[in-house]
Coordinates of C-alpha atoms in Angstrom, one line a residue:
M130 CA 0.3 -0.2 0.4
D131 CA 1.4 3.3 -0.8
N132 CA 1.8 5.6 2.3
A133 CA 1.5 8.7 0.8
L134 CA -2.0 8.1 0.8
T135 CA -3.4 5.6 3.3
T136 CA -2.6 4.5 6.6
T137 CA -2.7 0.9 8.3
L138 CA -3.1 1.6 11.8
P139 CA -2.5 -2.0 13.4
N140 CA -6.4 -3.0 14.9
G141 CA -6.8 -2.8 11.1
A142 CA -8.4 0.6 10.7
M143 CA -7.9 2.5 7.9
R144 CA -6.3 6.5 8.1
A145 CA -7.7 9.2 6.0
P146 CA -4.9 10.7 4.2
A147 CA -2.6 13.7 5.4
A148 CA -3.5 16.5 3.3
D149 CA -0.2 19.4 2.4
G150 CA -1.7 22.3 2.3
F151 CA -2.1 25.7 3.8
M152 CA -5.5 25.6 3.8
A153 CA -6.2 22.2 4.5
R154 CA -3.5 22.8 7.4
L155 CA -5.3 26.0 8.7
T156 CA -8.3 24.5 8.9
A157 CA -6.9 22.6 11.2
V158 CA -5.5 25.2 13.8
P159 CA -6.9 25.2 17.0
V160 CA -10.0 27.4 17.5
K161 CA -8.1 29.6 20.0
A162 CA -5.3 30.0 17.7
M163 CA -7.8 30.8 14.8
V164 CA -9.9 32.9 17.1
M165 CA -6.4 34.9 17.8
L166 CA -5.3 35.3 14.4
T167 CA -8.7 36.7 13.5
L168 CA -8.3 39.0 16.2
G169 CA -4.7 40.2 15.5
V170 CA -5.8 41.2 11.8
A171 CA -8.1 43.5 13.0
A172 CA -6.5 44.8 14.8
L173 CA -3.8 45.5 12.7
A174 CA -6.5 46.7 9.7
A175 CA -7.6 49.5 12.4
V176 CA -3.9 50.3 13.4
I177 CA -3.3 51.2 9.3
A178 CA -6.8 52.9 8.6
A179 CA -5.8 55.2 12.3
L180 CA -2.5 56.1 10.7
A181 CA -4.3 57.0 7.3
M182 CA -6.7 58.8 8.8
W183 CA -4.2 60.5 10.8
S184 CA -1.8 61.2 8.3
K185 CA -4.9 62.0 6.0
S186 CA -6.0 64.7 8.8
G187 CA -3.1 66.4 10.4
D188 CA -2.3 68.8 7.6
Y189 CA -4.1 71.6 8.8
R190 CA -3.6 75.0 7.4
V191 CA -4.0 78.8 8.3
L192 CA -7.9 80.1 7.9
Y193 CA -8.1 83.7 9.4
A194 CA -5.3 85.5 11.9
N195 CA -5.8 87.9 14.3
L196 CA -9.0 88.2 14.4
S197 CA -11.0 90.5 17.2
D198 CA -13.2 87.9 19.5
K199 CA -16.1 88.8 18.5
D200 CA -14.7 87.3 15.1
G201 CA -13.3 84.5 15.9
G202 CA -16.3 83.2 18.1
A203 CA -19.0 84.0 15.0
I204 CA -16.1 82.1 13.0
L205 CA -16.0 78.6 15.1
S206 CA -20.1 78.9 16.0
Q207 CA -20.2 78.9 12.0
L208 CA -17.3 76.0 11.7
S209 CA -19.1 74.1 13.8
Q210 CA -22.2 74.6 12.0
M211 CA -20.3 73.4 9.0
N212 CA -19.0 70.6 10.6
V213 CA -15.3 71.5 10.0
P214 CA -12.4 70.1 12.5
Y215 CA -10.7 73.6 13.4
K216 CA -8.0 74.1 15.6
H217 CA -6.6 76.8 17.6
A218 CA -2.5 78.2 17.0
D219 CA -0.7 81.0 18.1
G220 CA -2.5 81.8 21.6
G221 CA -5.9 81.7 19.5
N222 CA -4.6 84.2 17.4
A223 CA -4.9 81.9 14.6
I224 CA -8.0 79.5 13.2
L225 CA -6.2 76.8 11.5
V226 CA -8.5 74.0 9.1
P227 CA -7.9 71.2 7.3
A228 CA -5.7 72.0 4.1
D229 CA -7.6 70.5 1.2
K230 CA -10.8 72.7 2.7
V231 CA -9.3 76.2 3.4
H232 CA -10.1 78.0 0.5
D233 CA -13.7 76.0 0.6
V234 CA -14.4 77.2 3.8
R235 CA -13.6 80.5 3.8
L236 CA -15.7 80.8 0.2
K237 CA -18.6 80.2 2.3
L238 CA -17.5 82.0 5.6
A239 CA -17.3 84.9 3.1
Q240 CA -20.8 83.8 1.7
A241 CA -22.3 84.1 5.4
G242 CA -20.1 87.3 5.9
L243 CA -17.5 86.4 8.0
P244 CA -15.1 88.0 9.0
K245 CA -16.9 91.2 9.7
G246 CA -14.0 93.5 11.1
S247 CA -13.4 95.1 14.1
T248 CA -15.4 97.8 12.5
T249 CA -18.8 98.7 10.4
G250 CA -18.9 101.2 7.9
F251 CA -21.8 101.7 4.9
E252 CA -22.9 97.8 5.3
L253 CA -24.7 99.1 8.4
L254 CA -27.0 100.4 6.2
D255 CA -27.8 97.7 4.3
N256 CA -29.5 96.5 7.3
A257 CA -32.7 98.7 7.0
R258 CA -35.6 98.0 9.3
F259 CA -38.6 99.1 8.6
G260 CA -40.3 101.5 11.2
Q261 CA -37.5 102.5 12.4
T262 CA -37.5 106.1 13.7
Q263 CA -35.7 109.1 12.4
F264 CA -34.0 109.6 15.5
Q265 CA -32.1 105.7 14.6
E266 CA -31.9 106.7 11.0
R267 CA -29.6 109.5 11.8
M268 CA -27.5 107.8 14.2
T269 CA -27.2 104.6 11.9
W270 CA -25.8 107.4 9.7
Q271 CA -23.4 109.0 12.1
R272 CA -22.2 105.1 13.0
A273 CA -21.7 103.7 9.5
L274 CA -19.3 107.4 8.7
E275 CA -17.5 107.4 12.2
G276 CA -17.0 103.3 11.0
E277 CA -15.6 104.6 7.3
L278 CA -13.3 107.3 8.8
V279 CA -11.6 105.0 10.9
R280 CA -11.1 102.5 8.3
S281 CA -9.6 105.4 6.3
I282 CA -7.5 106.6 9.0
S283 CA -6.4 103.3 10.3
A284 CA -4.7 102.8 6.1
L285 CA -2.1 105.0 7.7
A286 CA 1.4 103.3 7.9
A287 CA 2.1 104.7 11.3
V288 CA -1.8 104.1 13.0
Q289 CA -2.6 100.8 14.5
S290 CA -5.9 101.8 15.0
A291 CA -7.9 104.6 15.4
R292 CA -11.8 105.9 16.7
V293 CA -13.6 108.7 15.9
H294 CA -16.3 110.6 17.6
L295 CA -18.9 112.6 15.8
A296 CA -21.2 115.8 17.4
L297 CA -23.2 116.3 14.5
P298 CA -26.7 118.1 15.8
Q299 CA -29.9 118.0 14.6
Q300 CA -30.4 121.0 12.2
N301 CA -33.8 123.3 12.8
G302 CA -35.1 125.4 10.6
F303 CA -36.3 127.8 13.2
F304 CA -32.9 128.6 14.6
R305 CA -31.2 131.5 13.1
E306 CA -27.8 130.6 14.2
Q307 CA -27.1 126.7 14.0
Q308 CA -24.8 124.8 16.0
K309 CA -22.2 123.6 14.2
P310 CA -20.7 120.2 14.0
S311 CA -17.7 118.8 15.7
A312 CA -14.9 116.1 15.8
S313 CA -12.3 114.3 17.5
V314 CA -10.0 111.1 16.6
L315 CA -7.8 109.0 18.4
V316 CA -5.8 107.3 17.4
Q317 CA -3.3 104.3 18.4
L318 CA 0.1 104.2 17.1
H319 CA 2.9 101.8 16.6
A320 CA 5.4 101.0 18.2
G321 CA 8.2 103.7 17.8
R322 CA 6.1 105.4 15.4
T323 CA 5.0 109.3 15.2
L324 CA 3.1 111.3 13.0
E325 CA 4.3 114.1 11.2
R326 CA 2.5 117.8 11.0
G327 CA 2.1 117.2 7.7
Q328 CA 0.1 113.7 8.6
I329 CA -2.2 115.1 11.6
A330 CA -3.4 117.8 9.1
G331 CA -4.2 115.4 7.1
I332 CA -6.3 113.7 9.1
V333 CA -7.9 117.2 10.1
H334 CA -8.7 117.4 6.6
L335 CA -9.6 113.6 5.9
V336 CA -12.6 114.4 8.5
S337 CA -13.6 117.7 7.8
S338 CA -14.2 117.4 4.6
S339 CA -16.0 113.9 5.0
V340 CA -18.5 116.0 7.1
P341 CA -20.5 119.4 5.8
E342 CA -20.1 122.1 7.3
L343 CA -17.5 121.1 9.2
N344 CA -14.6 123.4 9.7
P345 CA -11.0 121.9 10.3
K346 CA -11.2 123.7 13.5
S347 CA -13.5 122.0 15.4
V348 CA -11.0 118.5 15.0
S349 CA -9.2 117.5 17.5
V350 CA -6.4 114.6 16.6
L351 CA -5.2 112.9 20.0
D352 CA -2.9 109.8 21.1
S353 CA -2.8 107.0 23.2
S354 CA -1.0 109.5 26.2
G355 CA -3.8 112.2 25.8
T356 CA -1.4 114.4 23.7
L357 CA -3.2 116.5 21.6
L358 CA -1.1 116.7 17.8
S359 CA -3.6 119.2 16.4
G360 CA -2.9 121.7 18.1
S361 CA 0.0 123.6 16.8
T362 CA -1.9 122.9 13.1
T363 CA -5.4 124.3 14.3
D364 CA -4.4 127.0 17.2
G365 CA -0.9 127.9 16.1
P366 CA 2.7 127.5 17.4
S367 CA 2.0 126.8 21.3
N368 CA 4.0 127.5 24.4
G369 CA 5.9 124.2 24.6
L370 CA 7.5 122.0 21.7
D371 CA 5.7 119.9 18.6
A372 CA 6.9 116.1 18.1
N373 CA 9.2 117.2 15.4
Q374 CA 10.7 120.1 17.9
L375 CA 11.2 117.1 19.5
Q376 CA 12.5 114.7 17.0
Y377 CA 14.5 117.9 15.4
V378 CA 15.9 118.0 19.3
Q379 CA 16.8 114.1 19.7
Q380 CA 18.5 114.0 16.0
V381 CA 20.6 116.9 16.9
E382 CA 22.1 115.4 20.6
Q383 CA 21.8 111.9 19.1
S384 CA 24.4 113.1 16.2
Y385 CA 26.9 114.9 18.5
V386 CA 26.8 111.7 20.7
K387 CA 28.2 109.8 17.0
R388 CA 30.5 112.5 17.4
V389 CA 32.1 111.6 20.8
I390 CA 32.1 108.3 20.7
G391 CA 33.6 108.3 16.9
I392 CA 36.8 110.6 17.8
I393 CA 37.3 109.0 21.8
E394 CA 36.5 105.1 21.1
P395 CA 39.3 104.1 19.0
I396 CA 42.0 105.5 21.6
V397 CA 39.9 104.2 24.5
G398 CA 39.0 101.0 23.5
R399 CA 35.2 99.7 22.1
D400 CA 32.7 99.9 24.9
N401 CA 35.1 102.0 26.9
V402 CA 33.7 105.2 27.0
R403 CA 30.3 106.2 27.4
A404 CA 28.7 110.2 26.1
T405 CA 25.7 111.7 26.4
V406 CA 24.5 115.8 25.2
A407 CA 22.4 118.0 25.9
A408 CA 21.1 120.6 23.6
E409 CA 19.2 124.0 23.7
I410 CA 17.6 124.8 20.2
D411 CA 16.3 128.3 19.7
F412 CA 12.8 127.6 17.1
A413 CA 12.0 131.9 18.0
Q414 CA 11.4 133.2 15.2
S415 CA 12.2 137.2 14.9
E416 CA 12.4 139.5 12.1
A417 CA 14.5 143.5 11.9
T418 CA 14.1 146.1 9.6
D419 CA 16.7 149.0 9.7
E420 CA 17.4 152.2 8.0
L421 CA 20.4 153.9 7.7
Y422 CA 20.9 157.3 6.3
K423 CA 25.0 158.6 5.3
P424 CA 26.2 161.8 4.4
N425 CA 27.9 161.3 1.0
Q426 CA 31.8 161.1 1.7
G427 CA 34.9 162.6 0.0
N428 CA 34.6 163.9 -3.4
A429 CA 32.1 161.0 -4.5
P430 CA 29.6 163.8 -7.3
A431 CA 26.3 163.9 -5.6
T432 CA 23.3 162.8 -7.4
V433 CA 21.0 165.5 -8.0
R434 CA 17.1 164.8 -7.3
S435 CA 15.6 167.5 -8.8
L436 CA 16.1 170.6 -9.9
Q437 CA 14.1 174.0 -9.7
N438 CA 14.7 177.4 -11.5
S439 CA 12.6 180.9 -11.3
E440 CA 13.0 184.1 -12.9
S441 CA 11.3 187.7 -13.2
N442 CA 11.1 190.6 -14.4
N443 CA 10.3 194.0 -13.6
G444 CA 10.7 196.2 -16.6
P445 CA 11.5 200.4 -16.5
S446 CA 9.8 203.3 -15.6
S447 CA 8.0 204.6 -18.1
T448 CA 8.0 208.2 -16.4
P449 CA 11.6 209.9 -16.0
S450 CA 12.9 210.4 -12.5
G451 CA 16.0 211.6 -11.1
V452 CA 18.0 215.1 -11.5
P453 CA 17.9 216.7 -14.4
G454 CA 21.2 216.6 -15.9
A455 CA 24.2 214.9 -17.5
L456 CA 23.9 211.9 -14.9
S457 CA 20.8 210.7 -15.0
N458 CA 20.9 210.8 -18.7
Q459 CA 23.6 208.0 -18.3
P460 CA 22.8 204.3 -18.5
P461 CA 23.1 202.4 -14.9
T462 CA 26.0 200.4 -13.8
P463 CA 25.7 196.8 -14.2
A464 CA 25.3 194.4 -11.2
T465 CA 28.2 191.7 -10.9
A466 CA 27.8 188.3 -8.6
Q467 CA 30.7 185.6 -7.8
I468 CA 29.8 182.6 -9.4
G469 CA 32.9 179.6 -9.1
G470 CA 34.9 182.2 -7.7
A471 CA 35.0 185.3 -10.1
T472 CA 33.5 187.8 -10.5
S473 CA 31.3 188.5 -14.0
P474 CA 28.6 190.8 -14.3
V475 CA 25.6 189.8 -14.6
V476 CA 23.8 191.6 -17.0
S477 CA 19.9 191.2 -18.7
A478 CA 18.2 193.4 -20.2
A479 CA 16.0 195.2 -18.4
A480 CA 18.7 196.0 -16.2
A481 CA 19.9 196.9 -18.8
A482 CA 17.0 199.2 -19.6
G483 CA 16.5 200.8 -16.0
G484 CA 14.3 197.5 -14.3
S485 CA 14.7 194.9 -11.7
T486 CA 15.5 191.2 -12.4
R487 CA 15.3 188.3 -9.6
R488 CA 16.0 184.4 -10.4
D489 CA 16.3 181.4 -8.1
N490 CA 17.9 178.5 -8.1
V491 CA 16.2 175.3 -6.5
V492 CA 19.0 172.2 -6.5
N493 CA 18.0 168.5 -3.9
Y494 CA 20.7 166.0 -3.9
E495 CA 20.2 162.4 -2.8
V496 CA 21.4 161.6 0.5
D497 CA 22.5 157.5 0.7
K498 CA 19.9 154.8 2.7
T499 CA 20.4 151.5 3.6
V500 CA 17.5 149.1 4.3
R501 CA 17.9 145.6 5.9
V502 CA 15.7 143.0 6.2
T503 CA 17.7 140.6 9.0
R504 CA 15.4 137.1 9.6
N505 CA 16.5 134.7 12.1
A506 CA 17.2 131.7 11.0
T507 CA 15.1 128.3 13.1
G508 CA 17.0 125.7 14.8
N509 CA 19.4 127.1 16.0
V510 CA 21.5 126.0 19.1
K511 CA 22.1 128.2 22.2
R512 CA 23.8 126.1 24.1
L513 CA 25.3 122.7 24.6
N514 CA 26.3 120.8 27.9
A515 CA 28.8 117.4 27.3
A516 CA 28.9 115.1 30.4
V517 CA 31.8 111.8 28.9
V518 CA 32.6 108.9 31.2
V519 CA 36.2 107.2 30.0
N520 CA 36.8 104.0 31.7
H521 CA 40.1 102.9 33.5
R522 CA 43.1 101.4 30.8
V523 CA 42.6 97.7 31.3
V524 CA 45.1 95.7 30.5
T525 CA 45.9 92.0 30.2
D526 CA 49.8 90.2 31.6
A527 CA 51.0 86.4 29.7
K528 CA 49.4 84.8 32.7
G529 CA 45.9 86.5 31.5
K530 CA 45.2 88.6 34.7
T531 CA 43.8 91.7 34.3
T532 CA 44.5 95.2 35.6
S533 CA 42.7 98.5 35.4
T534 CA 44.9 101.9 35.7
P535 CA 43.6 105.2 35.8
L536 CA 44.4 107.7 32.8
T537 CA 46.9 110.5 33.7
N538 CA 46.1 114.2 33.7
D539 CA 47.4 114.9 30.7
E540 CA 45.1 112.1 28.6
V541 CA 42.4 112.9 30.3
E542 CA 43.6 116.7 29.2
K543 CA 43.9 115.4 25.3
L544 CA 40.4 113.5 25.6
T545 CA 39.1 117.0 26.7
A546 CA 40.2 118.6 24.1
L547 CA 38.5 116.1 21.3
V548 CA 35.7 116.9 22.1
Q549 CA 35.3 120.3 22.2
E550 CA 36.4 119.9 18.9
A551 CA 34.3 117.6 18.2
I552 CA 31.0 119.0 19.0
G553 CA 32.4 122.6 18.5
F554 CA 32.8 123.9 21.7
T555 CA 31.9 127.7 22.0
K556 CA 32.7 129.7 25.2
D557 CA 31.1 133.0 24.8
R558 CA 27.6 130.6 23.4
G559 CA 27.6 128.8 26.9
D560 CA 28.9 125.8 26.7
S561 CA 30.2 123.2 28.9
I562 CA 32.5 120.1 29.0
K563 CA 32.7 117.6 31.7
L564 CA 34.9 114.9 30.8
I565 CA 35.9 112.0 33.7
N566 CA 37.8 108.9 33.9
A567 CA 36.6 105.9 36.2
P568 CA 36.4 102.8 36.2
F569 CA 33.0 101.0 34.9
R570 CA 31.4 98.5 37.0
T571 CA 30.9 94.9 35.2
E572 CA 28.4 92.9 36.5
T573 CA 28.3 89.1 36.5
L574 CA 25.0 87.5 34.9
P575 CA 24.0 84.3 36.6
K576 CA 24.7 81.8 34.7
V577 CA 21.3 80.2 33.2
D578 CA 21.7 76.1 32.4
A579 CA 21.0 75.6 28.7
Q580 CA 18.3 73.7 28.4
P581 CA 18.9 70.0 28.0
V582 CA 18.0 69.1 24.1
W583 CA 14.6 67.1 25.0
Q584 CA 13.2 70.3 26.6
Q585 CA 14.0 72.7 23.6
P586 CA 10.3 73.6 22.1
W587 CA 11.3 71.9 18.4
I588 CA 12.3 68.9 20.0
L589 CA 8.5 68.9 22.1
D590 CA 6.7 69.6 18.6
L591 CA 8.5 67.2 17.0
V592 CA 7.6 64.6 20.2
R593 CA 4.3 65.5 19.8
A594 CA 3.5 65.4 16.3
A595 CA 5.3 61.8 16.1
A596 CA 3.8 60.6 19.2
V597 CA 0.7 59.2 17.6
P598 CA 1.9 57.4 14.2
A599 CA 4.5 55.8 16.9
A600 CA 2.2 54.8 19.1
L601 CA 0.0 53.1 16.6
V602 CA 3.4 51.5 14.7
I603 CA 4.3 50.2 18.4
V604 CA 0.6 48.7 18.5
A605 CA 0.5 47.3 14.9
L606 CA 4.3 45.7 15.9
L607 CA 2.8 44.3 19.5
V608 CA -0.1 43.2 17.5
V609 CA 1.4 41.2 14.6
S610 CA 4.3 39.8 17.4
G611 CA 1.8 39.2 20.3
L612 CA -1.9 37.4 17.4
I613 CA -0.9 36.3 14.0
K614 CA 2.9 34.9 14.3
P615 CA 2.1 32.2 16.6
A616 CA -1.3 31.8 14.7
L617 CA 0.5 31.6 11.4
K618 CA 3.2 29.5 13.2
A619 CA 1.1 26.8 14.2
A620 CA -0.9 27.3 10.5
T621 CA 2.4 26.4 9.1
A622 CA 3.8 24.0 11.5
T623 CA 3.9 19.5 10.1
P624 CA 0.4 18.2 11.9
V625 CA 1.8 15.7 14.2
G626 CA -1.4 13.1 12.6
G627 CA 1.2 13.1 9.4
Q628 CA 4.6 12.1 11.1
L629 CA 2.3 9.7 13.0
D630 CA 1.2 8.3 9.6
A631 CA 4.4 7.9 8.6
V632 CA 5.8 5.8 10.5
V633 CA 3.0 3.7 11.4
A634 CA 2.5 3.2 7.7
D635 CA 5.7 1.0 7.3
P636 CA 5.4 -2.4 7.7
L637 CA 5.8 -3.6 10.9
T638 CA 7.0 -7.2 11.5
P639 CA 6.8 -8.7 14.8
P640 CA 10.2 -10.0 16.6
Q641 CA 9.8 -14.3 15.7
P642 CA 11.4 -16.1 17.5
N643 CA 14.6 -18.3 17.0
A644 CA 14.8 -15.5 14.1
P645 CA 18.2 -14.6 12.9
L646 CA 18.8 -11.4 14.1
A647 CA 18.8 -9.4 10.4
L648 CA 21.3 -6.3 10.2
A649 CA 19.4 -2.9 10.0
S650 CA 19.4 -0.7 6.9
P651 CA 20.1 2.6 6.6
Q652 CA 16.4 2.9 5.5
S653 CA 15.2 1.2 9.0
E654 CA 18.1 2.8 11.5
K655 CA 16.5 6.3 9.2
T656 CA 12.7 5.2 10.6
L657 CA 14.2 4.1 14.4
A658 CA 15.0 7.5 13.9
D659 CA 12.4 9.1 13.8
A660 CA 10.6 6.9 15.7
R661 CA 12.6 8.2 18.5
A662 CA 12.1 11.3 17.7
L663 CA 8.2 10.5 17.5
A664 CA 8.3 8.9 20.9
K665 CA 9.9 12.6 22.6
Q666 CA 7.7 14.4 20.6
N667 CA 4.1 12.4 21.2
P668 CA 4.3 9.9 24.1
A669 CA 0.9 9.7 24.3
A670 CA 0.7 8.4 20.4
V671 CA 3.6 5.8 20.4
A672 CA 1.6 4.3 24.3
H673 CA -1.2 3.6 22.3
I674 CA 0.4 2.1 19.6
V675 CA 2.8 0.0 21.7
R676 CA -1.1 -0.8 23.4
D677 CA -2.2 -2.0 19.7
W678 CA 0.5 -4.4 19.2
V679 CA 0.5 -5.8 22.9
S680 CA -3.1 -6.2 22.3
K681 CA -2.8 -7.8 19.2
E682 CA -0.6 -9.9 20.2
T683 CA -2.1 -11.6 23.1
G684 CA -5.1 -12.0 21.0

């Protein structure tokens, strides 16, 4: 009989043929191993599905950032209604949603009118209610106008936020004198920013031009500290300095400090000099006009301004006069006048005829006149006060020991002379400079222990991001090693019944008494070794076979 097909037991019973396929072996696995295999495969599938879902939902992008609390709450409520997952970032300042839903969610939120923004403008007029009173309409218009002005002012680079308050009196035709409107603007500036005079005037002009009959002088602009910024632009210069003048003073002082440090630092070394300069700037405006009159000097010819000549003649009397005789019949002696140092006769026809002549000459000469207009420039330096501190000379020897020695008086005088030349020292102006040599006090800061690598923020973020997938991978490995692998090992192992069939299938001849001992062939030795191994592995089966043999022989 073929050993590979059937097996004849000693008692004559027939055993079914042994199956060598994997499915047949799998069906032969015990129920406990099959349950473990099923649970392991299900757990592994669940872990793989969780990894896929986590990797798909882990990519979040910013939906909106820097939202107000009101807009943020409205957006979160809308996301909850839309069943869209979200997260917070940057301490709640940013809202994150899955990357593949960012654009879709933005369009849907825009359709719902979100985010509305912290200020509202003319969109308030879109939701006009039926039956509202005239007072409500006027207040809605005022709120809309204030919101639009806030948006326009907040568009300036230096302005972080703004508020506008409009006082719009109700116009009444029964009053002869109507009350004029007014406005107040409160601006919150960015850190380190200031508004120039032109920008303040622009804000005033923007508000006054947006409200009918609003005088620019009725617009007040304040900063977050309560300082009136529009006073210098509307009411003229004030007693104090405005923002531009203060900025100019600071620039002048910083310029002098840079000069001092730039000339002293190469001599004493870096970080070994400290300087400060206080400047008094004259911003007063003055104008003077002088008129000077001077006579002609030297032999310079005078300029004739005007010339007037007048002459009058009186003719002779027609009636003879005088003592008759020879003398009265003679003509009169001509008159003489001294002109230019010489005497020359002046003869006129009337005088020759015995009449009188009168001549007047008036000459007006120009006088030297000087008109001088002097305008003093603003921003002139009235006085400078400089204070300079120089550190002691620090010397390090070959052994690394550091010693500090003060500067000599000659060195201090030389440094003082350099500072005077650097800032343009003028004694008549009242400038003062004080330079001293003193040791700088160095404070040793407490040593801060370096933060361990595992406590670094980026390490913590990486651990948080990798914790979920790492845990899922560990669970998958445990499932494979604890459930699936033992079940598969049990399914792929050679069944005990197959080994027993192979041993029992060999023809066995009971030993005959008085029979010669046959030498064992190599095949019989292999069979004997298999039988011994089987006896060690499954002694119960071997005992059952031996019992069958014994019972057959005794029977």
